[in-house]
mmCIF file of C-alpha atoms in Angstrom:
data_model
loop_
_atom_site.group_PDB
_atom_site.id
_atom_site.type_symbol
_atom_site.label_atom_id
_atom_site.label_comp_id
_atom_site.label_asym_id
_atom_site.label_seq_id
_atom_site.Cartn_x
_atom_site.Cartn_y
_atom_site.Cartn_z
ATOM 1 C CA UNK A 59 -9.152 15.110 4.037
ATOM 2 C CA UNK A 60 -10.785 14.021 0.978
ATOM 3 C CA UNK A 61 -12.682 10.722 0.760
ATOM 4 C CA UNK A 62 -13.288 8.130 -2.366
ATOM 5 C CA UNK A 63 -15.578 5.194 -2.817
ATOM 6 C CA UNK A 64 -13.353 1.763 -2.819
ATOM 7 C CA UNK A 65 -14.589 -0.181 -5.711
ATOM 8 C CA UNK A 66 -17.692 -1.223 -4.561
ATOM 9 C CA UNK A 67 -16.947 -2.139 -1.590
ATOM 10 C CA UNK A 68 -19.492 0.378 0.083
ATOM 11 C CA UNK A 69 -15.816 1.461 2.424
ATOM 12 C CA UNK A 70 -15.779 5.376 1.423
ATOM 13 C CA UNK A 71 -11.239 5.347 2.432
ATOM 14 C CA UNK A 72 -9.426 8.660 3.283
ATOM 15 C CA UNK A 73 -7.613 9.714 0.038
ATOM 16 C CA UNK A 74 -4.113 9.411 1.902
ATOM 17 C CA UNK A 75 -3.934 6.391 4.328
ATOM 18 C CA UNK A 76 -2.115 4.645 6.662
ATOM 19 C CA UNK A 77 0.618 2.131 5.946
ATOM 20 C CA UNK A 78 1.956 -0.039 8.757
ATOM 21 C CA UNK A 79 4.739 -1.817 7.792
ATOM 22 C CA UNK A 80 7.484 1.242 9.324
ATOM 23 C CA UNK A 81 6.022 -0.251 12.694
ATOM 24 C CA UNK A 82 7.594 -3.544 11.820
ATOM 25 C CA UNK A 83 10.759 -1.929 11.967
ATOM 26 C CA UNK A 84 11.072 -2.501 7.924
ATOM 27 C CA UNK A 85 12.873 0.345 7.108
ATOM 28 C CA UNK A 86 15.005 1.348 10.160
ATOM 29 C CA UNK A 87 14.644 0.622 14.016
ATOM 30 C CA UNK A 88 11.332 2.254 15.640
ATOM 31 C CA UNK A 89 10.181 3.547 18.974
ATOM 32 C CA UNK A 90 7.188 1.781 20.039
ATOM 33 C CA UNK A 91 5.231 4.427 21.680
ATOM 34 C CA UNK A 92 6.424 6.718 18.894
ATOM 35 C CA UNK A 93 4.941 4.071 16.781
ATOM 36 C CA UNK A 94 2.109 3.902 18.216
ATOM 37 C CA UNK A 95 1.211 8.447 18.817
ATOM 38 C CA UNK A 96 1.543 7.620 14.452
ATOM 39 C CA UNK A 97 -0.782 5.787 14.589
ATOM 40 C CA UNK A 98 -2.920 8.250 16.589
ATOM 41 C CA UNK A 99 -2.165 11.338 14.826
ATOM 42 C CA UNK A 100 -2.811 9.370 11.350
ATOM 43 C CA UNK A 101 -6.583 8.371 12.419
ATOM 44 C CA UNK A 102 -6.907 12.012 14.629
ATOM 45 C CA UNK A 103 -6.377 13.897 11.114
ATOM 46 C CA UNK A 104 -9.153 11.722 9.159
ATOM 47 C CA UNK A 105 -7.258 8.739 7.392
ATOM 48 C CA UNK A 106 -9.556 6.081 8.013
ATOM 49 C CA UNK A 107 -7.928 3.168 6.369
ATOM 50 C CA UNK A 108 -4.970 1.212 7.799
ATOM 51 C CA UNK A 109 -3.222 -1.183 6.201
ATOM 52 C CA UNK A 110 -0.672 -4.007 7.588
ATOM 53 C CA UNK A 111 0.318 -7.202 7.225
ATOM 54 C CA UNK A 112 2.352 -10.093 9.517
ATOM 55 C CA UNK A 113 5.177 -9.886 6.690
ATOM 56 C CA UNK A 114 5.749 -6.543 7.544
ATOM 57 C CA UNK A 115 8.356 -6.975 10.617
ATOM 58 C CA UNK A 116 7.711 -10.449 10.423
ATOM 59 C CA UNK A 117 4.342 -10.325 12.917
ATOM 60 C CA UNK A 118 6.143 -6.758 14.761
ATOM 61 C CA UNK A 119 3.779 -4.462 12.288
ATOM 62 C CA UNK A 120 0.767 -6.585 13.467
ATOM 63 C CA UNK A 121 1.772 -6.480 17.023
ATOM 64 C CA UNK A 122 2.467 -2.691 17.465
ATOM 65 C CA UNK A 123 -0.436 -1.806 15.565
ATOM 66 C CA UNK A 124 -2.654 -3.842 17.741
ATOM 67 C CA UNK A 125 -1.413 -1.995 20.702
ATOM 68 C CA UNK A 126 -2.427 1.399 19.141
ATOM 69 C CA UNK A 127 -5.716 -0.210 17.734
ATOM 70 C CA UNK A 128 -6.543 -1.311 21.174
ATOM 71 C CA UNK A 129 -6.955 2.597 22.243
ATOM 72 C CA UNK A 130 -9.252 3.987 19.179
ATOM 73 C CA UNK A 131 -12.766 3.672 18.568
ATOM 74 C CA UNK A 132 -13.555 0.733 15.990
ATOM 75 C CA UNK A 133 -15.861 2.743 13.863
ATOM 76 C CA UNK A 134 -13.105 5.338 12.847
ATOM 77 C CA UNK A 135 -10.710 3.192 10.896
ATOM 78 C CA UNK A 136 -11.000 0.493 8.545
ATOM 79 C CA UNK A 137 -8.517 -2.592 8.465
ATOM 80 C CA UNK A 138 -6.665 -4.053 6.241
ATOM 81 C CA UNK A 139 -4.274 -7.457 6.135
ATOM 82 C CA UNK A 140 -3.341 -9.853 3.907
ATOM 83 C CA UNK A 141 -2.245 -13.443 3.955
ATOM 84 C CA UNK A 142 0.783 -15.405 2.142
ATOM 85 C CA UNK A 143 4.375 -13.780 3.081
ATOM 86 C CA UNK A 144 5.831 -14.300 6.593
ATOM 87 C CA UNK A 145 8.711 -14.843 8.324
ATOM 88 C CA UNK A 146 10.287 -15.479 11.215
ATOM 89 C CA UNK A 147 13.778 -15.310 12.813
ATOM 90 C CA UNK A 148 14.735 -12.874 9.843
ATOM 91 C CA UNK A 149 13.729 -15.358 6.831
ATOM 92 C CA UNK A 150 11.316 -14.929 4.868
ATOM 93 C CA UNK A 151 8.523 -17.459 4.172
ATOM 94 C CA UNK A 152 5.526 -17.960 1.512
ATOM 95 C CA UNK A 153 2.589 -20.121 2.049
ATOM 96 C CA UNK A 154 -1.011 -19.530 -0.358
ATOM 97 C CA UNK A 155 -2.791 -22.629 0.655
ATOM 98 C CA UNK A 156 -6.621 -22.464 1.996
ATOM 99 C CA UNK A 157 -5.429 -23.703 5.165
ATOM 100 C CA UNK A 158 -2.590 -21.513 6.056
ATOM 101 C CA UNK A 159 -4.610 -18.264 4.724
ATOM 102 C CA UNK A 160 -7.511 -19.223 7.110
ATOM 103 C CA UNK A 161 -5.305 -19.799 9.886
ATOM 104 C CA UNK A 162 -3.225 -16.519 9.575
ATOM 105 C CA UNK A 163 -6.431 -14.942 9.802
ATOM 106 C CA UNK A 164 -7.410 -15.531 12.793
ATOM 107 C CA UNK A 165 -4.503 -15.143 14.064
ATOM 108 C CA UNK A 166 -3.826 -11.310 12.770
ATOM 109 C CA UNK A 167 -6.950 -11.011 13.905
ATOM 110 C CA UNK A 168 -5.523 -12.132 17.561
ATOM 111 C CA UNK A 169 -2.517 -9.882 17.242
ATOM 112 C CA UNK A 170 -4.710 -6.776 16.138
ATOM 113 C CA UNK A 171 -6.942 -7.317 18.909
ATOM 114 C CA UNK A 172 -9.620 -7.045 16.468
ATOM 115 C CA UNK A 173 -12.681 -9.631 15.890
ATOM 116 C CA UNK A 174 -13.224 -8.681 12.388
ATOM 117 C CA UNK A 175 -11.098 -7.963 9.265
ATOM 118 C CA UNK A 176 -12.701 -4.898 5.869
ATOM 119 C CA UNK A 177 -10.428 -6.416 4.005
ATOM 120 C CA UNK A 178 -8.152 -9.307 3.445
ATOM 121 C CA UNK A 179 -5.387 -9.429 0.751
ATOM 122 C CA UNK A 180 -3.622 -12.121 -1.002
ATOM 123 C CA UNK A 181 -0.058 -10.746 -0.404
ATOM 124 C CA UNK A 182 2.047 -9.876 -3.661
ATOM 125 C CA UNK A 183 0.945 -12.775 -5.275
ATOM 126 C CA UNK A 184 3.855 -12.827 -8.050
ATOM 127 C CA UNK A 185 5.693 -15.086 -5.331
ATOM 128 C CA UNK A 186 2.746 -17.627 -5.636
ATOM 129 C CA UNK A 187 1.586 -19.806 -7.990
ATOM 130 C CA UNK A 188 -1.549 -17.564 -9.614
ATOM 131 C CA UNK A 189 -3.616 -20.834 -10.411
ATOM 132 C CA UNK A 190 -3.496 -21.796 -6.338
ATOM 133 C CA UNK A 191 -4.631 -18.320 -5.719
ATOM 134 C CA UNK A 192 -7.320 -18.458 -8.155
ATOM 135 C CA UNK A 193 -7.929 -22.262 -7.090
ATOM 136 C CA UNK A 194 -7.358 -22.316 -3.371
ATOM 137 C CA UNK A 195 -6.350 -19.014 -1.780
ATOM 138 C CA UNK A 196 -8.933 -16.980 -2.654
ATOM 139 C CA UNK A 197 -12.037 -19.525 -2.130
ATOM 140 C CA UNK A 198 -10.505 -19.858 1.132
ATOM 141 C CA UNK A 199 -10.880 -15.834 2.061
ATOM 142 C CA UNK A 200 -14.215 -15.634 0.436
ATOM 143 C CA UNK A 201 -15.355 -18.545 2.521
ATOM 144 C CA UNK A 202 -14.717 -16.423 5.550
ATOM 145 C CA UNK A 203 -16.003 -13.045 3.716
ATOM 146 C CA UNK A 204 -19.696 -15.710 3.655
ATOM 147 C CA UNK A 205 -19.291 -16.390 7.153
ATOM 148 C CA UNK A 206 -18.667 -12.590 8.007
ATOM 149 C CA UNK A 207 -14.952 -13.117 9.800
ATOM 150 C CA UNK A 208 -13.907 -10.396 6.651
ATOM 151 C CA UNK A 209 -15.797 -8.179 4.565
ATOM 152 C CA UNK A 210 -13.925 -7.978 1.719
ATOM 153 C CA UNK A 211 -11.130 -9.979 -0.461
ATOM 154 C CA UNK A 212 -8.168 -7.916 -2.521
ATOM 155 C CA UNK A 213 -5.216 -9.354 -3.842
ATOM 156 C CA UNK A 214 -1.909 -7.080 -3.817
ATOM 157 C CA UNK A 215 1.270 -7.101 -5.938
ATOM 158 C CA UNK A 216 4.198 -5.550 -7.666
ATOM 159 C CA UNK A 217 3.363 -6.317 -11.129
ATOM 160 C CA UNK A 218 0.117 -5.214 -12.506
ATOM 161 C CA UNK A 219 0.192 -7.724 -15.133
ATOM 162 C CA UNK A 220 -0.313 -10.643 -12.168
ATOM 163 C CA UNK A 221 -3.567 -8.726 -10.823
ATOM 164 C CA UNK A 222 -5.010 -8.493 -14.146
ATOM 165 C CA UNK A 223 -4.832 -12.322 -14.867
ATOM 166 C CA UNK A 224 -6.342 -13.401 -11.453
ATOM 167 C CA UNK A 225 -8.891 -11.096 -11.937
ATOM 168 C CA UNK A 226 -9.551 -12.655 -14.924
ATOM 169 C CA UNK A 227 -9.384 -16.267 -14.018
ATOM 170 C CA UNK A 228 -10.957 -15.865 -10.537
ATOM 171 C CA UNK A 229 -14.903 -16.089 -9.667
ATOM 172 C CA UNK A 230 -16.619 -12.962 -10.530
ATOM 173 C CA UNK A 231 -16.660 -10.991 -7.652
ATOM 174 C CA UNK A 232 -14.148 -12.672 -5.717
ATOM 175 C CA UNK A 233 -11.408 -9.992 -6.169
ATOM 176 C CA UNK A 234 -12.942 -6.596 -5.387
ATOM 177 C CA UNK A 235 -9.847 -4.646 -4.466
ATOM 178 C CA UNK A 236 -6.442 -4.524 -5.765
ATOM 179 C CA UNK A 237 -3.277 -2.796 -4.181
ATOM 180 C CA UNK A 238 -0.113 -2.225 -6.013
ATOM 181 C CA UNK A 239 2.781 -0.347 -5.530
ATOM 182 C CA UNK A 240 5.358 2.512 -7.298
ATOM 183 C CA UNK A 241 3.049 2.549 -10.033
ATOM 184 C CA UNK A 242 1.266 5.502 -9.304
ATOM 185 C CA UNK A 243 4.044 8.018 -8.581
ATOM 186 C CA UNK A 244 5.865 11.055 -10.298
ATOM 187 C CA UNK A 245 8.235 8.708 -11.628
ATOM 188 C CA UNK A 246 5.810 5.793 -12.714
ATOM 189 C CA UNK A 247 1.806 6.130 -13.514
ATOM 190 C CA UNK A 248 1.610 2.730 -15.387
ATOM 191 C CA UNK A 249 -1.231 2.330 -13.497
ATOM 192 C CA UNK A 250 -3.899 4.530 -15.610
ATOM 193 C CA UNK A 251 -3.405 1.768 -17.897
ATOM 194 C CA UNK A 252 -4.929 -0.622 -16.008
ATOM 195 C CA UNK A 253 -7.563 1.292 -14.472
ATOM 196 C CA UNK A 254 -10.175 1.008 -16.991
ATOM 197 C CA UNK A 255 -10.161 -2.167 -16.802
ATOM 198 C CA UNK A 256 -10.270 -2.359 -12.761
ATOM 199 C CA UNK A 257 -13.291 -0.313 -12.899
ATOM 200 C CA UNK A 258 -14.947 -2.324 -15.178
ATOM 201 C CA UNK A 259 -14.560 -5.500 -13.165
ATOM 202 C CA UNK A 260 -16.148 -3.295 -10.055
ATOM 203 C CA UNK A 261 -12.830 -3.432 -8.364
ATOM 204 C CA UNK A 262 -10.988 -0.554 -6.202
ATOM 205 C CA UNK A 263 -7.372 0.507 -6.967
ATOM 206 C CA UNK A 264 -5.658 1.450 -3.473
ATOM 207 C CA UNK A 265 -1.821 2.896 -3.896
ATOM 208 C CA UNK A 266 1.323 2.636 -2.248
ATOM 209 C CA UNK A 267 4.324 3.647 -1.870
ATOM 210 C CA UNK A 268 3.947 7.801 -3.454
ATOM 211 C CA UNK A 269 7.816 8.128 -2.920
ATOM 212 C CA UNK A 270 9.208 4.915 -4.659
ATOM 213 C CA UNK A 271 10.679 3.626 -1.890
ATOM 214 C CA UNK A 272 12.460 6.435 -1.150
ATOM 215 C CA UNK A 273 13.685 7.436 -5.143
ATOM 216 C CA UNK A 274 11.868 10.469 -4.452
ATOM 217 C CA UNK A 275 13.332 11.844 -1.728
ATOM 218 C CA UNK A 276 15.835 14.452 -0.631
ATOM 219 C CA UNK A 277 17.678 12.704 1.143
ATOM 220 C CA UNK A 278 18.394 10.127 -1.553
ATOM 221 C CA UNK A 279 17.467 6.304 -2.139
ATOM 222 C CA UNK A 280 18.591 3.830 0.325
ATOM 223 C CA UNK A 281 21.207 1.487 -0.335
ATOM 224 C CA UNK A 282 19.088 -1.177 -1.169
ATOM 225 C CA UNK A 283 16.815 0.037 -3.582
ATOM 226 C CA UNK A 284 16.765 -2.276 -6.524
ATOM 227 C CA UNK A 285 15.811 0.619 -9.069
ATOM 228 C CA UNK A 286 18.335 0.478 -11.923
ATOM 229 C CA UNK A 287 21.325 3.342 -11.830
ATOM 230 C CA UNK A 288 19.695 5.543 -14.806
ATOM 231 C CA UNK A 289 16.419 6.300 -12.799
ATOM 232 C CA UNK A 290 18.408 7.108 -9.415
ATOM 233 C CA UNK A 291 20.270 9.331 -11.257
ATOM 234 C CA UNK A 292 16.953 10.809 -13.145
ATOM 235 C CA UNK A 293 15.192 11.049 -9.847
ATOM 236 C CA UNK A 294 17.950 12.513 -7.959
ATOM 237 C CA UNK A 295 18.182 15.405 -10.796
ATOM 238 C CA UNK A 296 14.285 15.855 -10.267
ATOM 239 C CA UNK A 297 15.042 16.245 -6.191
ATOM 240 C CA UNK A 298 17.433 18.897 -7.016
ATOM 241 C CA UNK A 299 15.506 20.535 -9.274
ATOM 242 C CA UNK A 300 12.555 20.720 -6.940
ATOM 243 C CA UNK A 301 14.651 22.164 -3.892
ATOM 244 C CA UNK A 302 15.978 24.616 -6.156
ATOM 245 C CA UNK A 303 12.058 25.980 -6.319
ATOM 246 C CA UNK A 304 12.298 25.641 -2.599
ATOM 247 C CA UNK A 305 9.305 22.977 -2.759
ATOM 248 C CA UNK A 306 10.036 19.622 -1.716
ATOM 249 C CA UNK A 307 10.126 16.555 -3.692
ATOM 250 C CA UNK A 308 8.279 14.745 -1.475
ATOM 251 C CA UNK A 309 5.652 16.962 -0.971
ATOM 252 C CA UNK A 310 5.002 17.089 -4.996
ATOM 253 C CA UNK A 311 5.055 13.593 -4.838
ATOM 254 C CA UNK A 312 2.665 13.272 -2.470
ATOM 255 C CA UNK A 313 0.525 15.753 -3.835
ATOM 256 C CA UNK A 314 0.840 14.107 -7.377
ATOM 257 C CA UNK A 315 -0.509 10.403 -5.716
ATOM 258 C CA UNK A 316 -3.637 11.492 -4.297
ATOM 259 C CA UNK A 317 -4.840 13.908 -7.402
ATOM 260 C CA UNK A 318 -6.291 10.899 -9.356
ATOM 261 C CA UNK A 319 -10.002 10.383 -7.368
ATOM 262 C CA UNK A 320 -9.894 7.227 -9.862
ATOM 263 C CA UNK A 321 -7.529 5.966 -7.155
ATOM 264 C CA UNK A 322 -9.650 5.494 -3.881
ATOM 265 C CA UNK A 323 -6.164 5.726 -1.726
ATOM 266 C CA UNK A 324 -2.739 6.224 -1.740
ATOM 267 C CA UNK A 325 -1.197 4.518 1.468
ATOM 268 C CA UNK A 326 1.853 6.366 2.771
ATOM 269 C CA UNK A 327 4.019 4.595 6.062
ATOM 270 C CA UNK A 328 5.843 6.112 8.794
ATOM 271 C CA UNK A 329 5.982 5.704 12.473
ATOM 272 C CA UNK A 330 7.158 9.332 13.086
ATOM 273 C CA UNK A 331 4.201 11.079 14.164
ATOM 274 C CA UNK A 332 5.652 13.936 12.954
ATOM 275 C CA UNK A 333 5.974 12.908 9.700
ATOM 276 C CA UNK A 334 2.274 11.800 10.121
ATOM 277 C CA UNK A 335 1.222 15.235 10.230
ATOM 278 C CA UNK A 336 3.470 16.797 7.721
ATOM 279 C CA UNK A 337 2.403 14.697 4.843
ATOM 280 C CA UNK A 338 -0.867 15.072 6.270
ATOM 281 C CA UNK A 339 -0.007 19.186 5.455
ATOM 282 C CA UNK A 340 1.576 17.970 2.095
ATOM 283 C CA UNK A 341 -1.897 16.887 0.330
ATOM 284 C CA UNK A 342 -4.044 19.504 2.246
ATOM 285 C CA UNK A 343 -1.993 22.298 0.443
ATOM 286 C CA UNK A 344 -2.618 23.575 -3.381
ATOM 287 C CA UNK A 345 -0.754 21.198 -5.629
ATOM 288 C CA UNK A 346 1.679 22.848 -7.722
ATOM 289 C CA UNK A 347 0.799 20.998 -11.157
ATOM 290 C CA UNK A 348 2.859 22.535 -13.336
ATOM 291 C CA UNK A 349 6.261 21.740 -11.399
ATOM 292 C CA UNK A 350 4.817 17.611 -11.607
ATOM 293 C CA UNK A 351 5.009 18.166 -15.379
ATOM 294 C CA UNK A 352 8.377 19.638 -14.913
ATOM 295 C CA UNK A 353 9.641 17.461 -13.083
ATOM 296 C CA UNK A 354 8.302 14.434 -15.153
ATOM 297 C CA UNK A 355 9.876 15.867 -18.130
ATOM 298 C CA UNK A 356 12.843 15.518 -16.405
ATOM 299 C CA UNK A 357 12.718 12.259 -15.279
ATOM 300 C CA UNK A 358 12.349 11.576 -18.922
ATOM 301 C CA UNK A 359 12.904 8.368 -20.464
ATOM 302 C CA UNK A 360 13.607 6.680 -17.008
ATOM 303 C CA UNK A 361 9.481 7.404 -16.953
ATOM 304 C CA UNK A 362 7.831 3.766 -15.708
ATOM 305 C CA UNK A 363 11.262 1.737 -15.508
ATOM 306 C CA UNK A 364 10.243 -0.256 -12.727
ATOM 307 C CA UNK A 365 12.153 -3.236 -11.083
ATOM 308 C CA UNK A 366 11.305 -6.991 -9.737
ATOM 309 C CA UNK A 367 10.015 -7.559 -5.806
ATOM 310 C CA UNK A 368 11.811 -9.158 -3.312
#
């Protein structure tokens, strides 16, 4: 497993990490103890950074992860959570103000069975109103980053465009991580634009989501993938193609999210320990560059078409 500096956050974060929002039960039903071997087998084979959040499963992510948590050594992983989406009784809910981020806190930090937090993320902040997270969410997670409850403050979204401005409106040093998602994948690397100026703010980039929410797949997107027909269709031809070479697209696309050391971490989710170990396999094997240009090329125009969160 290859490691990268995180901004400068002095966390050195496994180039492929752990995502826990599968063990909310996000993307189909789970087995808990399955869930929870993942988790395991993910921190066994060297990815050292977890990340999770009480949207994810609305507080289930949290929960299960926290039982798994509860049986590995503190010093081999570091945390991640974030604060602003919730839910409960299958609705979703959105609250940025200082007073709800502090108190969802310390409660993930209950749930995790965990008395401190590396890092704590505004949660795709396109749902919020920017100038309360540059105003009151954020002063609120750096007050607890002073008093040592966190170590470090991030803010996560969809659209680049949203990190870039709070960046630029927030405190220096306030922000000193960003995660985003599908923007760093065979299909969409809109993110080199941006990196430039990440790193010249001091801030780390961390990745998600190296299959597009399952465009890149064999098996096909789900049903409710909100990408737009033409780039199902482009993406499907570029599965086909790459089963045709007898390599799979997902391993490619795994490959192809971790190559950029630019990119401290690329956070992939499943609660299949399985799975866990075979995209472990993916990035430790030779990636095959030239087929990632191929298949780019024919993903063609449908290159960075991206969609809106939900």
């Amino acid at each position: 497993m290859k490691y990268n500096e995180l901004g400068n956050t002095g966390m050195k974060v496994s180039a492929l990490s752990f995502g826990a929002s599968s063990l909310g039960g996000v993307f189909h039903d789970i087995k808990e103890a399955k869930a929870i071997e993942a988790v395991h087998v993910a921190i066994d084979n060297g990815m050292n950074f977890i990340d999770v959040s009480p949207y994810y499963g609305h507080y289930m992510a949290e929960t299960v992860l926290g039982k798994a948590l509860r049986e590995i050594d503190r010093s081999k992983y570091y945390l991640s959570t974030k604060v602003g989406r919730y839910g409960k009784d299958g609705v979703n809910t959105w609250d940025y103000s200082a007073r709800r981020a502090t108190e969802s806190v310390y409660e993930s930090m209950d749930r995790l069975g965990i008395d401190h937090i590396d890092l704590i993320n505004v949660h795709d902040i396109e749902f919020a109103d920017l100038n309360q997270v540059v105003t009151e969410t954020l002063p609120a997670l750096v007050e607890l980053r002073d008093k040592g409850v966190v170590s470090h403050v991030g803010i996560t979204d969809l659209q680049l465009e949203n990190l870039k401005w709070v960046i630029e409106h927030a405190e220096p040093g306030q922000v000193e991580t960003v995660l985003t998602f599908c923007h760093y994948a065979l299909n969409d690397d809109k993110l080199l634009d941006y990196l430039d100026f990440f790193e010249s703010n001091g801030i780390g980039v961390i990745n998600a989501s190296p299959l597009s929410m399952g465009l890149l797949s064999q098996r096909g997107v789900p049903s409710w993938h909100p990408a737009p027909a033409p780039l199902v269709e482009a993406c499907k031809k570029a599965a086909e193609y790459c089963t045709a070479k007898g390599y799979p697209i997902e391993k490619l696309a795994m490959q192809f999210s971790v190559s950029n050391p630019r990119i401290a971490t690329t956070l992939f989710s499943s609660a299949n320990p399985d799975n866990v170990a075979l995209n472990i396999r993916y990035i430790e094997d030779e990636f095959d560059s030239q087929l990632a240009d191929e298949v780019r090329e024919i993903i063609g125009d449908q290159k960075r078409v991206s969609w809106a969160n939900s």
